[in-house]
XYZ file of C-alpha atoms in Angstrom:
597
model
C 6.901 44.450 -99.895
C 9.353 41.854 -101.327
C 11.629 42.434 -98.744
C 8.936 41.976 -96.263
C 8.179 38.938 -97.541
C 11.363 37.751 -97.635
C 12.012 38.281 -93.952
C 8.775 36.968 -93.223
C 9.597 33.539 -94.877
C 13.196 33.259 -93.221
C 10.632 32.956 -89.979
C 11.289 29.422 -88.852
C 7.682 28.047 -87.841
C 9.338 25.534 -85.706
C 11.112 27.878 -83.628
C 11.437 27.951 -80.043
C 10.263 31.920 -79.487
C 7.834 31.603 -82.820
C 6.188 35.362 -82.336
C 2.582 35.159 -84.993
C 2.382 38.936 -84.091
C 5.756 39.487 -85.273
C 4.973 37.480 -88.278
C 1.567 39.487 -89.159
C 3.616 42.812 -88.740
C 6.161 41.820 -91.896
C 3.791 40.239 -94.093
C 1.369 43.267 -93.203
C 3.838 45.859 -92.694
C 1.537 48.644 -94.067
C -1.714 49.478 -94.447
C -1.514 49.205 -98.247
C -0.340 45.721 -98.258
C -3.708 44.749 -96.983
C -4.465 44.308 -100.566
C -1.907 41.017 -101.355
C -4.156 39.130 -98.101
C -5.643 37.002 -100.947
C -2.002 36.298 -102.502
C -1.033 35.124 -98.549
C -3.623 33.100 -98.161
C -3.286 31.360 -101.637
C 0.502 30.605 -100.534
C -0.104 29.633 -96.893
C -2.591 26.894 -98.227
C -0.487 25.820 -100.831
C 2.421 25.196 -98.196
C -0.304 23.768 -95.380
C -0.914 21.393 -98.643
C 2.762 20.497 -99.252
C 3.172 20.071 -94.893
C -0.087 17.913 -94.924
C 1.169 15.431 -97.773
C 5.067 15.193 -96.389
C 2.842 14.218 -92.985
C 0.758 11.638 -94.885
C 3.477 9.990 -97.045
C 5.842 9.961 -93.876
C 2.623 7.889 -91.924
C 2.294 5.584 -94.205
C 6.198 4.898 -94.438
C 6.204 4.025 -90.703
C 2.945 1.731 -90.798
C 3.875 -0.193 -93.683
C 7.503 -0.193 -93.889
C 10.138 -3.216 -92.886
C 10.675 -1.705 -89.120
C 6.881 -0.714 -89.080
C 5.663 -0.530 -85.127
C 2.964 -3.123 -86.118
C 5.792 -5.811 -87.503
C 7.825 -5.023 -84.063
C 4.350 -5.825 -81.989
C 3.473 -8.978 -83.462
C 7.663 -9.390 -83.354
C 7.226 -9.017 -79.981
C 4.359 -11.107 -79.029
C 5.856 -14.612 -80.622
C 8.873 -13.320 -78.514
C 6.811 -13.432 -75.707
C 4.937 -16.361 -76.459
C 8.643 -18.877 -76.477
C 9.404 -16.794 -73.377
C 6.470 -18.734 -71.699
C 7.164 -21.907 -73.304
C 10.578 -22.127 -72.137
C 9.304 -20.891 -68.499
C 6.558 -24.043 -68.602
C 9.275 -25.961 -69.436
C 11.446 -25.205 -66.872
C 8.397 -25.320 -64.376
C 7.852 -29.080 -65.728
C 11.370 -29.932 -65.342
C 11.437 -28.259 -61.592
C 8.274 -30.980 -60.513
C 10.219 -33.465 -61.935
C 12.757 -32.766 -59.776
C 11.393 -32.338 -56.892
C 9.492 -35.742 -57.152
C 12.504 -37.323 -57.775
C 14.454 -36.154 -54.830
C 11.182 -36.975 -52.803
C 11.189 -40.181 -54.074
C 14.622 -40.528 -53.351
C 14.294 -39.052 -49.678
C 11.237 -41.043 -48.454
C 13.494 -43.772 -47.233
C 15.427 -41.561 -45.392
C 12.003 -39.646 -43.775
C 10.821 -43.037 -43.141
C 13.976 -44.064 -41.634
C 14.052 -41.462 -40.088
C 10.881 -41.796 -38.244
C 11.473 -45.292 -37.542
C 14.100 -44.195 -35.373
C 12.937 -41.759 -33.439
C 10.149 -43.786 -32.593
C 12.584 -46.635 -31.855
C 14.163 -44.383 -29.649
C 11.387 -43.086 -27.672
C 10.447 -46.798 -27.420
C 13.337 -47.848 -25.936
C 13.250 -44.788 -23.485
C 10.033 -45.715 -22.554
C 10.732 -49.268 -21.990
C 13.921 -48.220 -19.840
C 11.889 -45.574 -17.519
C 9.109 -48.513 -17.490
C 11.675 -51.544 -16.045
C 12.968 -48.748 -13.990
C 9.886 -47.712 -12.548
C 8.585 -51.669 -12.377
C 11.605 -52.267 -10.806
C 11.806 -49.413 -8.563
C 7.957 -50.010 -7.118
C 8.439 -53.563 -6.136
C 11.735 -52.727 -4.137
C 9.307 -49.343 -2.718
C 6.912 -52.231 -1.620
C 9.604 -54.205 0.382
C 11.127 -50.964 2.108
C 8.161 -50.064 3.009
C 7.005 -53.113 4.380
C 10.613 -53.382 6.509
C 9.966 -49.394 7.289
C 13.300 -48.638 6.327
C 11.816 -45.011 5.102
C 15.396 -42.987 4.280
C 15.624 -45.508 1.322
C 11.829 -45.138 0.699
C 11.979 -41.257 0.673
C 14.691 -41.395 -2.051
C 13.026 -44.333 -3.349
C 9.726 -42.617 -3.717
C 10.580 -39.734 -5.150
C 12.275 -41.763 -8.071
C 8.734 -43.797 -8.703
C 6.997 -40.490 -8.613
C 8.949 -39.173 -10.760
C 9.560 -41.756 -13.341
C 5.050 -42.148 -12.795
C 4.711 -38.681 -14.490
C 6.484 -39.820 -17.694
C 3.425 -42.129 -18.227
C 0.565 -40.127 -17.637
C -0.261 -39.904 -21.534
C 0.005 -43.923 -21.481
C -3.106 -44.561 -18.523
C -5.142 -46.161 -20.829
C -3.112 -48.952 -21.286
C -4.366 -51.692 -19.150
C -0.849 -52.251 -18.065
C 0.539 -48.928 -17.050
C -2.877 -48.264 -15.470
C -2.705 -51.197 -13.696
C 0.731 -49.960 -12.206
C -0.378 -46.207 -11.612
C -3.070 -47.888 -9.258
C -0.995 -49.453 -7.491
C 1.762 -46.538 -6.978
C -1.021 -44.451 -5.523
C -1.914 -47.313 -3.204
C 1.709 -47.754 -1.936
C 1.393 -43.391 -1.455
C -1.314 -44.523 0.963
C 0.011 -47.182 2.601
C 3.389 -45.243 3.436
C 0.478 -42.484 5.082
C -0.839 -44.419 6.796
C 2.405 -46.402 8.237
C 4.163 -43.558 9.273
C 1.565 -41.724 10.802
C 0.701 -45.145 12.665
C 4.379 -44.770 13.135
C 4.331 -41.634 15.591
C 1.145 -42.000 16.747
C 2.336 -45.461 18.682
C 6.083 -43.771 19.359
C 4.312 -40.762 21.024
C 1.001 -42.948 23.137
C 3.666 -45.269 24.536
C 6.281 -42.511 25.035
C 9.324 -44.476 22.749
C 10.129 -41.174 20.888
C 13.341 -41.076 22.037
C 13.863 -44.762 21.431
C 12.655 -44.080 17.417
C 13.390 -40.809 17.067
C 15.614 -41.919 13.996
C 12.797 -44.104 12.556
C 10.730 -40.790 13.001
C 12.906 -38.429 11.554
C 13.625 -40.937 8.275
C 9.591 -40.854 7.983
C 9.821 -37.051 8.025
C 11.816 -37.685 4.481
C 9.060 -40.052 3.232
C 6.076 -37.256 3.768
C 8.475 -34.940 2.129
C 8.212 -37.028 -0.638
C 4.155 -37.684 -0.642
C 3.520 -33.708 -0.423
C 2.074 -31.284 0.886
C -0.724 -32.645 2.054
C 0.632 -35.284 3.836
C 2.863 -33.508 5.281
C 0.066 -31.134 6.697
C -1.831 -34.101 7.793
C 1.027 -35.146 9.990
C 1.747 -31.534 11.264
C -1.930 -31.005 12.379
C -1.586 -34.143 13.933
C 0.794 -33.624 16.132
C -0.641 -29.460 16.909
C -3.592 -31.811 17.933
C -1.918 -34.031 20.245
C 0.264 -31.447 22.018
C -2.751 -29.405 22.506
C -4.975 -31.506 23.965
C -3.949 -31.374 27.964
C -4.152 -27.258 26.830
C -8.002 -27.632 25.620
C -9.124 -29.852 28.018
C -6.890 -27.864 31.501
C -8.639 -24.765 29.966
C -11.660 -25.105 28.346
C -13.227 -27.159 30.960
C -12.590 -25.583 33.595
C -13.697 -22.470 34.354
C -11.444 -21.211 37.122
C -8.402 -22.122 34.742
C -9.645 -20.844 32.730
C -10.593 -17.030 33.974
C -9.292 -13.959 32.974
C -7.684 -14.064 36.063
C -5.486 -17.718 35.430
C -4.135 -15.925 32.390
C -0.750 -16.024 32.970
C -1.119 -19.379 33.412
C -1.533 -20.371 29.788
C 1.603 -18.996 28.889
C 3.159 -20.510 31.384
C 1.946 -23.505 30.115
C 3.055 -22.817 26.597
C 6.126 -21.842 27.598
C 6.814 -25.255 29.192
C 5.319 -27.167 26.115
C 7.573 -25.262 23.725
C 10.794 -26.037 25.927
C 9.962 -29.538 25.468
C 9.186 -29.458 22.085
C 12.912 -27.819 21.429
C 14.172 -30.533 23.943
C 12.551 -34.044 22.562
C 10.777 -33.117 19.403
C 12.268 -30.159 17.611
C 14.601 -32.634 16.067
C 12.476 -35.245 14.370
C 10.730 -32.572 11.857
C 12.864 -31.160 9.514
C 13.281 -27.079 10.008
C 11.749 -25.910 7.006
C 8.551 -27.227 7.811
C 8.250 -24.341 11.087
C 6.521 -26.857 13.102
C 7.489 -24.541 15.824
C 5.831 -21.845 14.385
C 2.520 -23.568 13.507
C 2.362 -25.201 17.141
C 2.367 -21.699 18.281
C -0.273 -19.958 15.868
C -2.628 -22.678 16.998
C -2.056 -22.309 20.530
C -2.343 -18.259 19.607
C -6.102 -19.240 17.776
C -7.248 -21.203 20.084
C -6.689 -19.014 22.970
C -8.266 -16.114 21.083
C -11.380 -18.826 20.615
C -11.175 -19.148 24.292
C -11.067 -15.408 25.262
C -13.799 -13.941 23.387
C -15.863 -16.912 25.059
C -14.907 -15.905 28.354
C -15.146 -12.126 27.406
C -19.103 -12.775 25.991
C -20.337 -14.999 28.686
C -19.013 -11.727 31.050
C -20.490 -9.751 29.607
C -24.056 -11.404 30.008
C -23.679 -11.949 33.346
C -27.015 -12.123 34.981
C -26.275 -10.054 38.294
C -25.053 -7.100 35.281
C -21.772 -6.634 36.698
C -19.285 -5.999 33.908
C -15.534 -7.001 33.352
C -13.069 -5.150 35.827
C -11.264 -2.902 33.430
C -8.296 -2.972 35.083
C -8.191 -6.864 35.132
C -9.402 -6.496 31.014
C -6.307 -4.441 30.710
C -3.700 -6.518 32.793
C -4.639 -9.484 31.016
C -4.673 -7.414 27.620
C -1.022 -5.839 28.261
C 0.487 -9.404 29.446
C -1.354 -11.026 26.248
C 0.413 -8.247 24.213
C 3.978 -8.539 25.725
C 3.341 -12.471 25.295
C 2.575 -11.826 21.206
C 5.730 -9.916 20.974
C 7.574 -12.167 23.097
C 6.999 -15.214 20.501
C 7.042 -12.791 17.391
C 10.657 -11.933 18.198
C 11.405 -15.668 18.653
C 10.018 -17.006 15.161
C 10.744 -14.071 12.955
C 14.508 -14.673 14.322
C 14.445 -18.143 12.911
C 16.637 -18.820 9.529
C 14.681 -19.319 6.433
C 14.523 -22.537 4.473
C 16.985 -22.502 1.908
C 16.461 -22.277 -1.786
C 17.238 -25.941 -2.348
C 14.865 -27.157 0.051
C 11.092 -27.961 -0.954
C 9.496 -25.554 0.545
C 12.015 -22.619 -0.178
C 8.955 -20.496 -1.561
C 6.981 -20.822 1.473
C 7.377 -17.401 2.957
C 6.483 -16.120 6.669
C 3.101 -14.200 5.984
C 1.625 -13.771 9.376
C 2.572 -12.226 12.294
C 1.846 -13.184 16.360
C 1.369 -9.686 17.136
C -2.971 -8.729 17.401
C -2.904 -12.779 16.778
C -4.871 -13.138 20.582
C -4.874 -9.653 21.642
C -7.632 -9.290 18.919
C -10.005 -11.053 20.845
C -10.315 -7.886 23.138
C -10.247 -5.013 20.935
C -14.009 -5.043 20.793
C -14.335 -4.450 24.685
C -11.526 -1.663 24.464
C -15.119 0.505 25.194
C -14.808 -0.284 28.739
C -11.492 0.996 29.275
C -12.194 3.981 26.892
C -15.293 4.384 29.363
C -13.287 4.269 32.359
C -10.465 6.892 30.819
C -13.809 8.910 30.613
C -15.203 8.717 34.027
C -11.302 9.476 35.809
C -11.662 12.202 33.674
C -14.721 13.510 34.893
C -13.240 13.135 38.182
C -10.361 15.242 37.464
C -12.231 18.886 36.113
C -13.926 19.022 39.011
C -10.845 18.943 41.592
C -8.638 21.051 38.772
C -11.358 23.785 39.278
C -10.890 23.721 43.272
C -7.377 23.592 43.709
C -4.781 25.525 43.876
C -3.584 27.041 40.428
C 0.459 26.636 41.575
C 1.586 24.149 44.319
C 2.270 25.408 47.625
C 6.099 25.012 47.415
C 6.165 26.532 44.011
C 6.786 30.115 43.494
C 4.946 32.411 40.612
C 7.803 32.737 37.678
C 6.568 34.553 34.199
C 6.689 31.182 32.377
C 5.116 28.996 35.119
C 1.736 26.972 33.852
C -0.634 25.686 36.381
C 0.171 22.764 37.437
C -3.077 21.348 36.465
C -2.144 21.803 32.721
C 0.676 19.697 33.211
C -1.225 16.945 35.412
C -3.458 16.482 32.640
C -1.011 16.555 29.795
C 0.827 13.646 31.038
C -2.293 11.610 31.645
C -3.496 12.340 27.884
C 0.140 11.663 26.769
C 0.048 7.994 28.976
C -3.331 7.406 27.921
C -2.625 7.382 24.359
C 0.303 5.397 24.271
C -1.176 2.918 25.789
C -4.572 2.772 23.661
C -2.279 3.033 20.339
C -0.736 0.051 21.831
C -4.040 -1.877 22.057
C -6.187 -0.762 19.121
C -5.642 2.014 16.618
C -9.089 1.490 15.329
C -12.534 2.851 16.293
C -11.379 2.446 20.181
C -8.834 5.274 19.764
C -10.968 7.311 17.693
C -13.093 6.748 20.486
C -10.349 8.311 22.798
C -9.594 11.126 20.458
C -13.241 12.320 20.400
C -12.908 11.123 24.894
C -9.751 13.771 25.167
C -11.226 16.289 22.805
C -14.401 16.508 25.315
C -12.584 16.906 28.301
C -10.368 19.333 26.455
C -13.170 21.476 26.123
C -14.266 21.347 29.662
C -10.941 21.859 31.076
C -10.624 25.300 28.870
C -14.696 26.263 29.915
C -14.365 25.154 33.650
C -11.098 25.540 34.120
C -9.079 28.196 33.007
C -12.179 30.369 31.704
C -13.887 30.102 34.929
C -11.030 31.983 36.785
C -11.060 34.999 34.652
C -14.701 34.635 34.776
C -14.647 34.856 39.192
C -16.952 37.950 40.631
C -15.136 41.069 41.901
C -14.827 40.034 45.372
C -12.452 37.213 44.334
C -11.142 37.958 40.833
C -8.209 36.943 39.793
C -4.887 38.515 40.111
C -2.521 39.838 37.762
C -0.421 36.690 38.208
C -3.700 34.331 37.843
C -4.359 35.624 34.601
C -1.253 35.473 33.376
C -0.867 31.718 34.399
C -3.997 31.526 32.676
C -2.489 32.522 29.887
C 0.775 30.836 29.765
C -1.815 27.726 30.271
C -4.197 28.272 27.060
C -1.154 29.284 25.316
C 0.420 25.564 26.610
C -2.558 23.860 25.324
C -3.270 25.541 22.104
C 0.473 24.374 20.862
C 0.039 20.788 22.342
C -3.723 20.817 21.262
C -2.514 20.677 17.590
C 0.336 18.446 18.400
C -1.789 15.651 19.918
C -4.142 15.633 17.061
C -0.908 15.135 14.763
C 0.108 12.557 16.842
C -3.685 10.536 16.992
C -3.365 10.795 12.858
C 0.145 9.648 12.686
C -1.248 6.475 15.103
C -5.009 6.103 14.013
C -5.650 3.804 10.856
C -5.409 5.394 7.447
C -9.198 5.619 7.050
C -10.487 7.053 10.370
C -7.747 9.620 9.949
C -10.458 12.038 8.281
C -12.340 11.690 11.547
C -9.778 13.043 13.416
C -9.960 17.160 14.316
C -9.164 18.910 17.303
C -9.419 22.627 15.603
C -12.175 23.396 17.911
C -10.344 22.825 20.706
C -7.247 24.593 20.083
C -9.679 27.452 19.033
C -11.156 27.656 22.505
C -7.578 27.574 23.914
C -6.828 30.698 21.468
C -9.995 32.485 22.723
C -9.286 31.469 26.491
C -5.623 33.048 25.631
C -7.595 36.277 24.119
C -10.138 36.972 27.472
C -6.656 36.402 29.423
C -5.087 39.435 27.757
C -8.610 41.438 28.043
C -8.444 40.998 31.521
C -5.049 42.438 31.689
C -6.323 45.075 30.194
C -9.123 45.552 32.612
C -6.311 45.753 35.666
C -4.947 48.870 34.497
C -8.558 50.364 32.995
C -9.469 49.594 36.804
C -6.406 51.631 38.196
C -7.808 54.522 35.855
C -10.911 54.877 37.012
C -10.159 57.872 39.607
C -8.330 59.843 36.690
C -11.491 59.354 34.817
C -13.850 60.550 37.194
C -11.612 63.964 37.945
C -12.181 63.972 34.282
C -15.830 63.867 34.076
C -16.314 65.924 37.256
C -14.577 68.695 36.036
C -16.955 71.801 35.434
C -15.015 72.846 31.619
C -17.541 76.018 31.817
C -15.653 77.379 34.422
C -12.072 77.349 34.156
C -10.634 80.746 33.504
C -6.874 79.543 32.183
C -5.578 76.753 30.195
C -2.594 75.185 30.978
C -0.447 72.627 29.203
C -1.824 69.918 31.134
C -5.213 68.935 33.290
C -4.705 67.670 36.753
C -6.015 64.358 36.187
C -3.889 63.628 32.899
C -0.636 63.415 34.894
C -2.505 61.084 37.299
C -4.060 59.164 34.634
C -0.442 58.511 32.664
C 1.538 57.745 36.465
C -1.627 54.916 36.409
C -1.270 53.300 33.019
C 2.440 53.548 32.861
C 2.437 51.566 36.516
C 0.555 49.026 35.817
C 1.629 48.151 32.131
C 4.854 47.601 33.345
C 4.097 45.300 35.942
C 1.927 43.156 33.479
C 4.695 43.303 30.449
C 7.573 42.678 33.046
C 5.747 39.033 33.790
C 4.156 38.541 30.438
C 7.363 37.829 28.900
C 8.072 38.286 24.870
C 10.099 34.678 24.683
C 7.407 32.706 26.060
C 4.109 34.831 25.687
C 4.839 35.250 21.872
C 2.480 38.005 20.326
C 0.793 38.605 23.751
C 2.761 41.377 25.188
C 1.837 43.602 21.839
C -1.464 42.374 22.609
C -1.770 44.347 26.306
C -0.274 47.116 24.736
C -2.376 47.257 21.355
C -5.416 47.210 23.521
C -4.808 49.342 26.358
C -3.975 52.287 23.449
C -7.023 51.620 22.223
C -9.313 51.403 25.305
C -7.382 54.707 27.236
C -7.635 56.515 23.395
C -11.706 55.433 22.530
């Protein structure tokens, strides 16, 4: 037991793997040790009492000794307390420094100021003798009209004006704003004056150098000006045009219409002759004397065009004069769109390098017609109509033309040439609702040429039906148009305007073609079921009941094969495989199946 007890008090309570179990087991190493319990207990108190006073005398060490935590707190707060002092003092000393240096630097800042003030003062009072200066000498040029000195002149005044827009209410400067924008006016006025009397009494050649230094001074005033004087001068060269043929009516007809270009032509050589020179280039007087000749004609055509077509004895417009005057207005639009967009540009340094070429003189008359394009799409449909009715009579081939496997009536070709002419020249003139109109024209006549045409020869009664080489020019034929069918409604969309490109479809039509093509190879089929019919009747006539032998083969089988074989040749040696594409398996597909069901 003493040994137990030994061991069990060299246990270290403190220690890292402390075991109480471990510790029970050697105090209590036996149940007849139970009996000392009371002897444990007594000793465990007495050393919990010994722990618990070391603990209390070691507390009250470190609250009331000389490096006690309560002595280092209120240590700690006086330290704290000079801390802030010393930063409050520092703080103090820092405004004090700062109001001495900006005591010391308010001269400066003041100084400062007084000269850049001074500065802009005397700027100001420079720019204002210069521009004082500058307008009264502006007033005597323009008096004497010597404008190359005013256009430099100007644009110095102007200039120097726009420094002294934030100084209009001064009486003075207002006073002298007033009277540069009165000068402005003056100098408009005077040089328009200035042409207008240079171009009634015909001296433009005599002051063509005045007139070309007064070009510099409208450069100068602006815009506006300077489209004042342009429109001017669009004015007066138009006139004789306006009043040659607006007022008169036989002038101007439909039929005179090639006499307005002439007359443009001849106004725009002398305009490059005499007056080209006096404007300067990048102001395209050129080009603006032609768009208003170009409007005003358009004006004038869809007068003439609506007062046709209310004429009271209900005659309408001859289309082939609407389309003469139409194809010569066209080829005159391209004609002076190739001249101006061959021009040079402005260049950057000029005034008005950013002015850019945005319209174009092609549609810029021709527009004026566009909505009576019906008329002519009318007329396509009425020559048309015309030709079904002589396709259907004529011959299929010409007379000096031979039958070849690959031949197409010559019909078929006839017509594709007319639809091929007659779009090119509607794209040409409208590729609006006018050639949708056409597409939906063709796509009719299409039809009819495949019903009234073509299936009306395979459709003949017995007496006249059509021969082996009819229905295989029939054939090449719907096989012709069932390829271009598809190929001219490609060609419509690639021509037609983006949005009536939905509207376009000619899958009907090639679909008739394809069935046309598929009655063409029945009735192939028919020729040799036709050249069978004897072989079938032996057949049927034949009394089965009474035949006594069988033999390898019936007398109307070998008659029945000489037949088929005959006549499939001669169709598959014209219905070539190059051209006819899946045709030829076609005849023979269905004459297995016909001789076999």
């Amino acid at each position: 037991m003493n040994g137990n007890m030994a061991d069990a008090e060299s246990i270290s309570l403190d220690a890292a793997d402390y075991d109480p179990i471990q510790h029970l087991n050697l105090l209590f190493p036996h149940p007849s040790t139970v009996s000392s319990v009371h002897r444990v207990s007594l000793t465990l108190r007495s050393e919990q009492n010994a722990l618990s006073a070391q603990i209390a005398a070691r507390q009250t060490a470190q609250a009331y000794g000389p490096d006690s935590s309560l002595e280092r707190m209120q240590s700690a707060q006086a330290e704290l307390g000079e801390l802030f002092r010393k930063i409050e003092t520092v703080r103090a000393r820092a405004i004090q420094t700062e109001q001495n240096i900006t005591s010391m630097t308010a001269d400066i800042k003041r100084l400062d100021g007084t000269k850049r003030n001074l500065t802009l003062s005397m700027t100001a009072l420079k720019r204002l003798q210069m521009l004082t200066t500058a307008y009264e000498q502006l007033r005597g040029l323009a008096k004497a009209r010597q404008y190359r000195e005013c256009a430099s002149l100007l644009q110095a005044v102007l200039q120097l004006m726009r420094h002294f827009n934030s100084y209009r209410s001064i009486d003075q400067i207002a006073t002298l704003s007033r009277g540069v924008g009165e000068i402005q006016r003056e100098l408009l006025e005077q040089v328009c004056e200035d042409f207008e009397i240079a171009f009634a009494k015909g001296e433009v050649g005599g002051r063509r150098a005045t007139l070309v230094e007064a070009c510099g001074v409208m450069d100068a005033l602006g815009d506006t000006a300077r489209a004042r004087l342009v429109a001017w001068y669009v004015n007066t060269e138009l006139r004789e045009y306006r009043q040659v043929f607006r007022g008169n009516d036989e002038a101007g007809s439909l039929d005179n219409i090639g006499r307005r270009y002439a007359w443009f032509k001849r106004m725009m050589k002398g305009y490059e002759e005499e007056h080209a020179s006096i404007f300067p280039p990048h102001w395209r007087v050129g080009e603006t004397l032609a768009m208003a000749f170009c409007d005003g004609t358009k004006d004038d055509y869809r007068g003439i065009l609506e007062k046709s077509m209310r004429r009271v004895d209900g005659a309408k417009i001859d289309v082939n004069l609407l389309l003469s005057c139409l194809q010569e207005t066209m080829d005159f639009e391209q004609s002076i769109e190739r001249r101006f967009s061959t021009e040079p540009r402005a260049s950057i340094d000029t005034l008005s390098s950013a002015d850019e070429r945005t319209h174009t003189f092609n549609g810029s008359i021709s527009v004026a017609f566009e909505p009576y394009l019906s008329l002519w799409v009318e007329s396509q449909d009425k020559t048309l109509a015309a030709m079904i009715p002589r396709y259907k009579a004529q011959p299929l081939l010409p007379a000096d033309e031979e039958f070849s496997p690959q031949a197409v009536i010559s019909s078929a070709i006839e017509l594709f040439h007319f639809y091929k002419l007659t779009l090119s020249q509607c794209a040409k003139l409208s590729t609006s609702d006018r050639l949708l109109d056409l597409a939906k024209t063709l796509a009719k006549y299409l039809d009819e040429y495949a019903q009234q045409v073509l299936l009306a020869i395979l459709q003949r009664p017995a007496q006249t039906a059509a021969s082996t080489q009819d229905i295989v020019l029939v054939l090449n034929t719907a096989d012709f148009w069932h390829t271009n069918t598809s190929q001219l409604e490609e060609n419509i969309k690639k021509r037609i305007d983006s949005e009536l490109v939905s509207k376009v479809d000619l899958t009907s039509q090639a679909d008739a073609f394809l069935g046309v093509a598929s009655t063409a190879v029945l009735a192939l089929v028919n020729k040799v079921e036709a050249d069978c019919d004897g072989a079938w009747r032996e057949m049927k006539n034949t009394n089965w009941s009474k035949m006594e032998s069988v033999g390898d083969q019936s007398s109307y089988v070998g008659e029945l094969v000489t037949h088929v074989n005959a006549r499939a040749e001669e169709i598959l040696a014209i219905v070539v495989k190059p051209h006819a594409g899946p045709y030829p398996r076609s005849v023979q597909s269905r004459c297995c199946w016909t001789n076999t069901s």
